[in-house]
Amino acid sequence: MKKELIELQINGRSYELAIEPSKLLLDTLRQDLQLTGSKRGCDDSSCGACTVLEDGIPMLSCTMLAASCEGQEITTIEGVSEHGSLAAIQKAYGDWGGAQCGFCTPGFIMTVKHLLAENPEPTEDEIRNALSGNLCRCTGYSQMYQAIKAAIDAEQKGSAAVSAAR
Amino acid sequence: MTKDFSIIGKRIAMVDAAGKTSGAGKYTDDLSLPGMLVGKILHSPYPHARMKRIDTTRAEKLDGVVAVATGKDAPNTYGILPVGHDERALAVDKVRYVGDNVACVAALDEATADRALELIDVEYELLPAYFDPEKAMKAETDLIHDNKPHNIEKDYHHVFGDPEKGFAEADHVAEARFIANEVTHAAMEPHSTLAALEIDSQTGKPGRLTVWSSTQVPYYLQHKLSLVLEMPMSQIRVIKPLVGGGFGGKSEVIPLEIIAAIAARKTRAPVKITYTREEVFWAHRGRPRTIIDLKTGVKNDGRITAVKARVVQDGGAYCSYGVVTILYSGALLGALYDIPNIQYDGYRVLTNKPACGAMRGHGTVNVRFAFESQLDELAAKLEVDPAVIRRRNLLQPPCVTINGLRVQSYGLPECIDRVVERSGWKHRKGKLTRGRGLGIACSHYVSGAANSIIRSDMPHSTVNIKIDRDGGVVVYTGAAEIGQGSDTMTAQIAAEVLGCSLSRVKVVAADTDLTPIDIGSYSSRVTFMAGNATLRAAEEVKKQIALAAAKKMNCAVEELVFRDDGVFNSKSINVGAGVPPVQAPGGDERGRSSPHRSQDQASVSGRVEGQILRGSLQQQRNEEGPKDFMTFEEAVVAAIDFHGALAGTGSYAPPPEARGGKFKGAGVGPSPAYSYSAQVAEVTVDEDTGEVIVHKVWAAHDCGRALNPVSVEGQIIGSVWMGMGQALTEEMVWKDGLLMNPGLLEYRSPSSVESPEVEPIIVESIDPEGPFGAKECSEGSLAATIPAIANAIYDAVGIRLREAPFTPERVLAALRAKKNAKLLDLTEGIDPTAPERFREHGGALWFKGKGPERHASDPARRTEQA
Ligand code: FES
Ligand code: FES
């Protein structure tokens, strides 16, 4: 298949790429842009390891054509860290055992980012429902809930500190 | 040894956590090399067939195809066990399961490789195939392997004590058949291998081979590659990048690992092969379907008098770990309870399905399900509390069991007490509302096998440590981090022994060129064995530092204490109470400090900013005369000046007393230490739909000592959760050798909404030989979950489920049988040839029309005919 030129907005940068129109966003990220943080865990859109945010909405990048993402802002796990250091949710996942082998972690973190953006104080049931599209085979999910709660606390403390400083 | 540790026992983030949470960490499939080709494997569409002819010319001519490898490119046989060398990377004469490996295309891109696979012509002569182990055992002709009569891979017949007498003495005997269906690891990372040959700069010929692979056993991979490729091991370098979960599925050499190397050799270019999820299911090596005929005798007081088990395992087409699996199933009847008489007959049978191998709880899980269910049944018959009957059969350690297993530390009694207490067992058991129930069960597991697969006197783990002048500690270990926390454990032990902060320690792991031999991450051996080797290596280096420091400090070596990034003279400084004279503020910003730490601990784990302080400090100290304290760096510099270099080595081999008896098959089962688990599960059963919901599992696990409680709890929860999957939903469904559910959705690995709360309870029995008393914590808890749930279902609705998983179909069938109602045929009218349950698809083969014939009402077939 002939390649075509497309332009993608990823993590705040724009990239011009020549790719086949049939190429998936996941493969484009991993192979053409070396953004290998998004993972492929399945053949049938069942695992969520490839989750990215498209204009803030979590999407399975293995189900989207890269060419169809022109004009949207894509955020991958590589775009989550803030100012070169871990975001609260990333740190919390490490501290609380939310990541064991870590293969599912990028997908989960993208999902959680969206959850917290929509609903800053989710109940445990809401967390469970939000995470149910992502599979993890190591953790049994429990420690992820602790991590998410810790991240919420850290964010709140952080913003409290910011407003106190003002 | 002081009880008061500075790093051991603390809740810390894994040392590699940030790489995983930031997406920066590299797994094998994340790697690429210039000029890299993509490899794709052609799999057999038939379960049992002779290959009469294979023609690759059409595929080779396709634009973009660089080479096509077939069996004759590397026909040597291999297998993980020395007694089981029955596999070839690519088939030569025969294929033995749907998914067996036939050829490999190396091409410029994936799409081309996929197209080329269609162009390979293979002529097969179909052979009768065997899918049921009990039928396969009766076969006389068309054997799966010619040298295995009746398709029996291996059978063992063990008698310990006098089982007949034991049963004669029993007041009650229970006997039943239990079945546990086939399950698989389903680690989230599909297997991946990248292989590259260096081109010799003088001869231009392919030289050394480097293989990056998702493996739990880099050393075994190096060994098998050497066998198949006929290259010396020294010419092969195996590197293990991050691994996205193993659970046993990567604990042996998987065909793609060798095929990638064959293709790289043939194309003289780097070749990467990554399995699709469906291929992972074909590669499998999971827990075999197991048929257990179990008989247990007890006295009226609940004491077990004898156990007899006949176990048949549906092993699939190759040996894999099979001989070990069938031995574990028998051996680990012992070492949990005191059983005076045991008879065991185990059969590992070959069938035309993907090979089964090692999976979390290797060999013990299914038999434990049967045993703990039967014990519950007997308790009910005797009207003894199920928790009490378990307490009546405890071992009295230190002891050696009737089948030769040495038990030293034994936290089982405490595990039982803790879950009974936490779950409110005494006042809630049997008193919950209708449909809701509690069940208890126990399990155990080895902390590494006392005898390695390859029998030799080689140490099982060796670790090197090197320290540089600025106090940077580098630990070289062959142990394979697969997400369980192996690297973190190594760093913690080294830092604790050397009294330095964790951030000083860098772990270089699992690279056969750099790291000494470690036999890998399987049978829960890493903490115990690699941990002990690390401990010894660190002790050796510490001795050298102490020698130099004692000289400088004018005191005896024995008076020195290493702690808080310093070396103290214990005579003049009260370590622990006193704060080291030098303390620089500033946190460890590498994601290693933990929210659980108090401020005190944060400063304890040493924050001397070495680089900045070194010069001025040294000068200051030099001027000060005799010292009672040196910083870690000063001591290191002194030691390097004194010895010329600072390095140490430690190794571990299990002691002879722990290696078991002398009978045939005695080598499997013995371990230097066993972990213990007791669990209570709370479930509800919907009597209309047959659906079982697990609300909560209380799981107490004796891990010896919890080196890092966050990780220990994570392992306990993960094991319990995986056990729950096997208990309720997970099952590989076969139809004529074709897997009906080769995807994560249909395989039904539980998601967050289907996962119960698990309360992990750590029990520390402090093993006399474990590193700081630690034992395994990653596998032992899995086995108890299944019977705990089965027993809870009995408590809830009074049915005994003897076949796992306990799907709504099976639960309903049992409920109806109890009421003498007619059996419901849930698949009625859907597909008369389907297995008991209707499934959506049989994967890519079916999709391509290569699977078994479709049912007449299948819409896909109607379109074909139209
Ligand atoms: S790769 Fe599994 S859902 Fe996208
Ligand atoms: S941490 Fe391994 S799959 Fe989630």
PDB file of N, CA, C and O in Angstrom, chain B residues 767-811:
ATOM      1  N   ASP B 767      12.640 -18.247  58.755  1.00  0.00           N
ATOM      2  CA  ASP B 767      13.285 -19.510  58.421  1.00  0.00           C
ATOM      3  C   ASP B 767      14.777 -19.470  58.787  1.00  0.00           C
ATOM      4  O   ASP B 767      15.442 -18.479  58.533  1.00  0.00           O
ATOM      5  N   PRO B 768      15.282 -20.553  59.364  1.00  0.00           N
ATOM      6  CA  PRO B 768      16.690 -20.530  59.789  1.00  0.00           C
ATOM      7  C   PRO B 768      17.679 -20.399  58.629  1.00  0.00           C
ATOM      8  O   PRO B 768      18.807 -19.951  58.834  1.00  0.00           O
ATOM      9  N   GLU B 769      17.281 -20.773  57.425  1.00  0.00           N
ATOM     10  CA  GLU B 769      18.242 -20.727  56.316  1.00  0.00           C
ATOM     11  C   GLU B 769      17.931 -19.646  55.288  1.00  0.00           C
ATOM     12  O   GLU B 769      18.741 -19.377  54.407  1.00  0.00           O
ATOM     13  N   GLY B 770      16.772 -19.047  55.354  1.00  0.00           N
ATOM     14  CA  GLY B 770      16.411 -18.037  54.360  1.00  0.00           C
ATOM     15  C   GLY B 770      17.191 -16.750  54.573  1.00  0.00           C
ATOM     16  O   GLY B 770      17.669 -16.488  55.680  1.00  0.00           O
ATOM     17  N   PRO B 771      17.335 -15.917  53.547  1.00  0.00           N
ATOM     18  CA  PRO B 771      18.031 -14.646  53.727  1.00  0.00           C
ATOM     19  C   PRO B 771      17.203 -13.737  54.653  1.00  0.00           C
ATOM     20  O   PRO B 771      16.062 -13.441  54.325  1.00  0.00           O
ATOM     21  N   PHE B 772      17.753 -13.395  55.786  1.00  0.00           N
ATOM     22  CA  PHE B 772      17.037 -12.677  56.853  1.00  0.00           C
ATOM     23  C   PHE B 772      15.775 -13.445  57.268  1.00  0.00           C
ATOM     24  O   PHE B 772      14.827 -12.870  57.773  1.00  0.00           O
ATOM     25  N   GLY B 773      15.762 -14.740  56.992  1.00  0.00           N
ATOM     26  CA  GLY B 773      14.625 -15.572  57.392  1.00  0.00           C
ATOM     27  C   GLY B 773      13.533 -15.684  56.357  1.00  0.00           C
ATOM     28  O   GLY B 773      12.475 -16.261  56.618  1.00  0.00           O
ATOM     29  N   ALA B 774      13.771 -15.149  55.136  1.00  0.00           N
ATOM     30  CA  ALA B 774      12.696 -15.085  54.144  1.00  0.00           C
ATOM     31  C   ALA B 774      12.502 -16.400  53.403  1.00  0.00           C
ATOM     32  O   ALA B 774      13.435 -17.168  53.190  1.00  0.00           O
ATOM     33  N   LYS B 775      11.246 -16.625  52.976  1.00  0.00           N
ATOM     34  CA  LYS B 775      10.890 -17.756  52.115  1.00  0.00           C
ATOM     35  C   LYS B 775      10.081 -17.216  50.934  1.00  0.00           C
ATOM     36  O   LYS B 775       9.960 -16.012  50.762  1.00  0.00           O
ATOM     37  N   GLU B 776       9.497 -18.131  50.193  1.00  0.00           N
ATOM     38  CA  GLU B 776       8.774 -17.684  48.997  1.00  0.00           C
ATOM     39  C   GLU B 776       7.435 -17.031  49.365  1.00  0.00           C
ATOM     40  O   GLU B 776       6.845 -17.322  50.404  1.00  0.00           O
ATOM     41  N   CYS B 777       6.942 -16.175  48.459  1.00  0.00           N
ATOM     42  CA  CYS B 777       5.621 -15.589  48.700  1.00  0.00           C
ATOM     43  C   CYS B 777       4.804 -15.439  47.434  1.00  0.00           C
ATOM     44  O   CYS B 777       3.735 -14.859  47.451  1.00  0.00           O
ATOM     45  N   SER B 778       5.274 -15.965  46.305  1.00  0.00           N
ATOM     46  CA  SER B 778       4.600 -15.656  45.039  1.00  0.00           C
ATOM     47  C   SER B 778       3.683 -16.746  44.515  1.00  0.00           C
ATOM     48  O   SER B 778       2.930 -16.511  43.580  1.00  0.00           O
ATOM     49  N   GLU B 779       3.777 -17.950  45.046  1.00  0.00           N
ATOM     50  CA  GLU B 779       3.022 -19.043  44.447  1.00  0.00           C
ATOM     51  C   GLU B 779       2.149 -19.787  45.451  1.00  0.00           C
ATOM     52  O   GLU B 779       1.081 -20.292  45.113  1.00  0.00           O
ATOM     53  N   GLY B 780       2.650 -19.894  46.683  1.00  0.00           N
ATOM     54  CA  GLY B 780       2.020 -20.782  47.651  1.00  0.00           C
ATOM     55  C   GLY B 780       0.567 -20.475  47.943  1.00  0.00           C
ATOM     56  O   GLY B 780      -0.198 -21.361  48.327  1.00  0.00           O
ATOM     57  N   SER B 781       0.171 -19.227  47.750  1.00  0.00           N
ATOM     58  CA  SER B 781      -1.202 -18.868  48.103  1.00  0.00           C
ATOM     59  C   SER B 781      -2.215 -19.256  47.045  1.00  0.00           C
ATOM     60  O   SER B 781      -3.412 -19.290  47.322  1.00  0.00           O
ATOM     61  N   LEU B 782      -1.755 -19.523  45.830  1.00  0.00           N
ATOM     62  CA  LEU B 782      -2.728 -19.739  44.753  1.00  0.00           C
ATOM     63  C   LEU B 782      -3.604 -20.966  45.016  1.00  0.00           C
ATOM     64  O   LEU B 782      -4.815 -20.940  44.847  1.00  0.00           O
ATOM     65  N   ALA B 783      -2.957 -22.061  45.434  1.00  0.00           N
ATOM     66  CA  ALA B 783      -3.670 -23.345  45.483  1.00  0.00           C
ATOM     67  C   ALA B 783      -4.826 -23.339  46.473  1.00  0.00           C
ATOM     68  O   ALA B 783      -5.853 -23.976  46.234  1.00  0.00           O
ATOM     69  N   ALA B 784      -4.681 -22.619  47.595  1.00  0.00           N
ATOM     70  CA  ALA B 784      -5.724 -22.676  48.622  1.00  0.00           C
ATOM     71  C   ALA B 784      -7.002 -21.981  48.180  1.00  0.00           C
ATOM     72  O   ALA B 784      -8.087 -22.291  48.671  1.00  0.00           O
ATOM     73  N   THR B 785      -6.902 -21.045  47.261  1.00  0.00           N
ATOM     74  CA  THR B 785      -8.072 -20.247  46.902  1.00  0.00           C
ATOM     75  C   THR B 785      -9.175 -21.093  46.274  1.00  0.00           C
ATOM     76  O   THR B 785     -10.360 -20.906  46.569  1.00  0.00           O
ATOM     77  N   ILE B 786      -8.777 -22.014  45.404  1.00  0.00           N
ATOM     78  CA  ILE B 786      -9.786 -22.798  44.684  1.00  0.00           C
ATOM     79  C   ILE B 786     -10.621 -23.641  45.655  1.00  0.00           C
ATOM     80  O   ILE B 786     -11.843 -23.545  45.668  1.00  0.00           O
ATOM     81  N   PRO B 787      -9.975 -24.460  46.510  1.00  0.00           N
ATOM     82  CA  PRO B 787     -10.799 -25.221  47.462  1.00  0.00           C
ATOM     83  C   PRO B 787     -11.495 -24.336  48.493  1.00  0.00           C
ATOM     84  O   PRO B 787     -12.597 -24.681  48.942  1.00  0.00           O
ATOM     85  N   ALA B 788     -10.897 -23.199  48.865  1.00  0.00           N
ATOM     86  CA  ALA B 788     -11.582 -22.319  49.818  1.00  0.00           C
ATOM     87  C   ALA B 788     -12.911 -21.865  49.221  1.00  0.00           C
ATOM     88  O   ALA B 788     -13.942 -21.824  49.906  1.00  0.00           O
ATOM     89  N   ILE B 789     -12.892 -21.549  47.923  1.00  0.00           N
ATOM     90  CA  ILE B 789     -14.131 -21.138  47.255  1.00  0.00           C
ATOM     91  C   ILE B 789     -15.087 -22.332  47.138  1.00  0.00           C
ATOM     92  O   ILE B 789     -16.282 -22.216  47.406  1.00  0.00           O
ATOM     93  N   ALA B 790     -14.557 -23.491  46.770  1.00  0.00           N
ATOM     94  CA  ALA B 790     -15.408 -24.690  46.650  1.00  0.00           C
ATOM     95  C   ALA B 790     -16.083 -24.987  47.988  1.00  0.00           C
ATOM     96  O   ALA B 790     -17.286 -25.280  48.045  1.00  0.00           O
ATOM     97  N   ASN B 791     -15.313 -24.885  49.057  1.00  0.00           N
ATOM     98  CA  ASN B 791     -15.867 -25.182  50.378  1.00  0.00           C
ATOM     99  C   ASN B 791     -16.878 -24.115  50.813  1.00  0.00           C
ATOM    100  O   ASN B 791     -17.848 -24.409  51.507  1.00  0.00           O
ATOM    101  N   ALA B 792     -16.635 -22.878  50.374  1.00  0.00           N
ATOM    102  CA  ALA B 792     -17.588 -21.813  50.689  1.00  0.00           C
ATOM    103  C   ALA B 792     -18.903 -22.036  49.936  1.00  0.00           C
ATOM    104  O   ALA B 792     -19.982 -21.769  50.462  1.00  0.00           O
ATOM    105  N   ILE B 793     -18.796 -22.541  48.716  1.00  0.00           N
ATOM    106  CA  ILE B 793     -20.011 -22.837  47.944  1.00  0.00           C
ATOM    107  C   ILE B 793     -20.815 -23.927  48.666  1.00  0.00           C
ATOM    108  O   ILE B 793     -22.045 -23.853  48.775  1.00  0.00           O
ATOM    109  N   TYR B 794     -20.100 -24.909  49.195  1.00  0.00           N
ATOM    110  CA  TYR B 794     -20.789 -25.964  49.950  1.00  0.00           C
ATOM    111  C   TYR B 794     -21.497 -25.360  51.162  1.00  0.00           C
ATOM    112  O   TYR B 794     -22.657 -25.665  51.447  1.00  0.00           O
ATOM    113  N   ASP B 795     -20.785 -24.476  51.848  1.00  0.00           N
ATOM    114  CA  ASP B 795     -21.375 -23.836  53.027  1.00  0.00           C
ATOM    115  C   ASP B 795     -22.617 -23.024  52.638  1.00  0.00           C
ATOM    116  O   ASP B 795     -23.598 -22.976  53.370  1.00  0.00           O
ATOM    117  N   ALA B 796     -22.554 -22.420  51.438  1.00  0.00           N
ATOM    118  CA  ALA B 796     -23.650 -21.547  51.014  1.00  0.00           C
ATOM    119  C   ALA B 796     -24.889 -22.321  50.577  1.00  0.00           C
ATOM    120  O   ALA B 796     -26.004 -22.000  50.976  1.00  0.00           O
ATOM    121  N   VAL B 797     -24.690 -23.338  49.725  1.00  0.00           N
ATOM    122  CA  VAL B 797     -25.869 -24.006  49.155  1.00  0.00           C
ATOM    123  C   VAL B 797     -25.824 -25.531  49.233  1.00  0.00           C
ATOM    124  O   VAL B 797     -26.686 -26.213  48.676  1.00  0.00           O
ATOM    125  N   GLY B 798     -24.796 -26.062  49.901  1.00  0.00           N
ATOM    126  CA  GLY B 798     -24.774 -27.502  50.148  1.00  0.00           C
ATOM    127  C   GLY B 798     -24.434 -28.380  48.955  1.00  0.00           C
ATOM    128  O   GLY B 798     -24.775 -29.556  48.932  1.00  0.00           O
ATOM    129  N   ILE B 799     -23.743 -27.822  47.949  1.00  0.00           N
ATOM    130  CA  ILE B 799     -23.309 -28.694  46.856  1.00  0.00           C
ATOM    131  C   ILE B 799     -21.791 -28.796  46.839  1.00  0.00           C
ATOM    132  O   ILE B 799     -21.091 -27.836  47.141  1.00  0.00           O
ATOM    133  N   ARG B 800     -21.312 -30.002  46.482  1.00  0.00           N
ATOM    134  CA  ARG B 800     -19.877 -30.217  46.339  1.00  0.00           C
ATOM    135  C   ARG B 800     -19.527 -30.145  44.862  1.00  0.00           C
ATOM    136  O   ARG B 800     -20.006 -30.967  44.076  1.00  0.00           O
ATOM    137  N   LEU B 801     -18.699 -29.190  44.504  1.00  0.00           N
ATOM    138  CA  LEU B 801     -18.294 -29.097  43.107  1.00  0.00           C
ATOM    139  C   LEU B 801     -16.947 -29.771  42.961  1.00  0.00           C
ATOM    140  O   LEU B 801     -15.982 -29.381  43.606  1.00  0.00           O
ATOM    141  N   ARG B 802     -16.909 -30.775  42.123  1.00  0.00           N
ATOM    142  CA  ARG B 802     -15.664 -31.526  41.985  1.00  0.00           C
ATOM    143  C   ARG B 802     -14.991 -31.276  40.652  1.00  0.00           C
ATOM    144  O   ARG B 802     -14.041 -31.935  40.301  1.00  0.00           O
ATOM    145  N   GLU B 803     -15.530 -30.320  39.888  1.00  0.00           N
ATOM    146  CA  GLU B 803     -14.865 -29.962  38.644  1.00  0.00           C
ATOM    147  C   GLU B 803     -14.705 -28.443  38.576  1.00  0.00           C
ATOM    148  O   GLU B 803     -15.678 -27.694  38.691  1.00  0.00           O
ATOM    149  N   ALA B 804     -13.459 -28.007  38.398  1.00  0.00           N
ATOM    150  CA  ALA B 804     -13.180 -26.570  38.289  1.00  0.00           C
ATOM    151  C   ALA B 804     -13.019 -26.217  36.819  1.00  0.00           C
ATOM    152  O   ALA B 804     -12.544 -27.043  36.043  1.00  0.00           O
ATOM    153  N   PRO B 805     -13.350 -24.992  36.395  1.00  0.00           N
ATOM    154  CA  PRO B 805     -13.918 -23.907  37.183  1.00  0.00           C
ATOM    155  C   PRO B 805     -15.403 -24.115  37.494  1.00  0.00           C
ATOM    156  O   PRO B 805     -16.094 -24.837  36.790  1.00  0.00           O
ATOM    157  N   PHE B 806     -15.836 -23.425  38.539  1.00  0.00           N
ATOM    158  CA  PHE B 806     -17.215 -23.558  38.995  1.00  0.00           C
ATOM    159  C   PHE B 806     -18.087 -22.561  38.232  1.00  0.00           C
ATOM    160  O   PHE B 806     -18.518 -21.540  38.760  1.00  0.00           O
ATOM    161  N   THR B 807     -18.315 -22.885  36.972  1.00  0.00           N
ATOM    162  CA  THR B 807     -19.079 -21.989  36.108  1.00  0.00           C
ATOM    163  C   THR B 807     -20.563 -22.114  36.446  1.00  0.00           C
ATOM    164  O   THR B 807     -20.988 -23.091  37.059  1.00  0.00           O
ATOM    165  N   PRO B 808     -21.352 -21.136  36.024  1.00  0.00           N
ATOM    166  CA  PRO B 808     -22.790 -21.228  36.271  1.00  0.00           C
ATOM    167  C   PRO B 808     -23.365 -22.562  35.781  1.00  0.00           C
ATOM    168  O   PRO B 808     -24.218 -23.146  36.439  1.00  0.00           O
ATOM    169  N   GLU B 809     -22.890 -23.056  34.629  1.00  0.00           N
ATOM    170  CA  GLU B 809     -23.391 -24.337  34.104  1.00  0.00           C
ATOM    171  C   GLU B 809     -23.175 -25.455  35.119  1.00  0.00           C
ATOM    172  O   GLU B 809     -24.070 -26.247  35.404  1.00  0.00           O
ATOM    173  N   ARG B 810     -21.973 -25.523  35.648  1.00  0.00           N
ATOM    174  CA  ARG B 810     -21.650 -26.618  36.579  1.00  0.00           C
ATOM    175  C   ARG B 810     -22.381 -26.445  37.908  1.00  0.00           C
ATOM    176  O   ARG B 810     -22.820 -27.412  38.514  1.00  0.00           O
ATOM    177  N   VAL B 811     -22.473 -25.194  38.349  1.00  0.00           N
ATOM    178  CA  VAL B 811     -23.165 -24.945  39.616  1.00  0.00           C
ATOM    179  C   VAL B 811     -24.639 -25.312  39.471  1.00  0.00           C
ATOM    180  O   VAL B 811     -25.205 -26.016  40.315  1.00  0.00           O
TER     181      VAL B 811
END
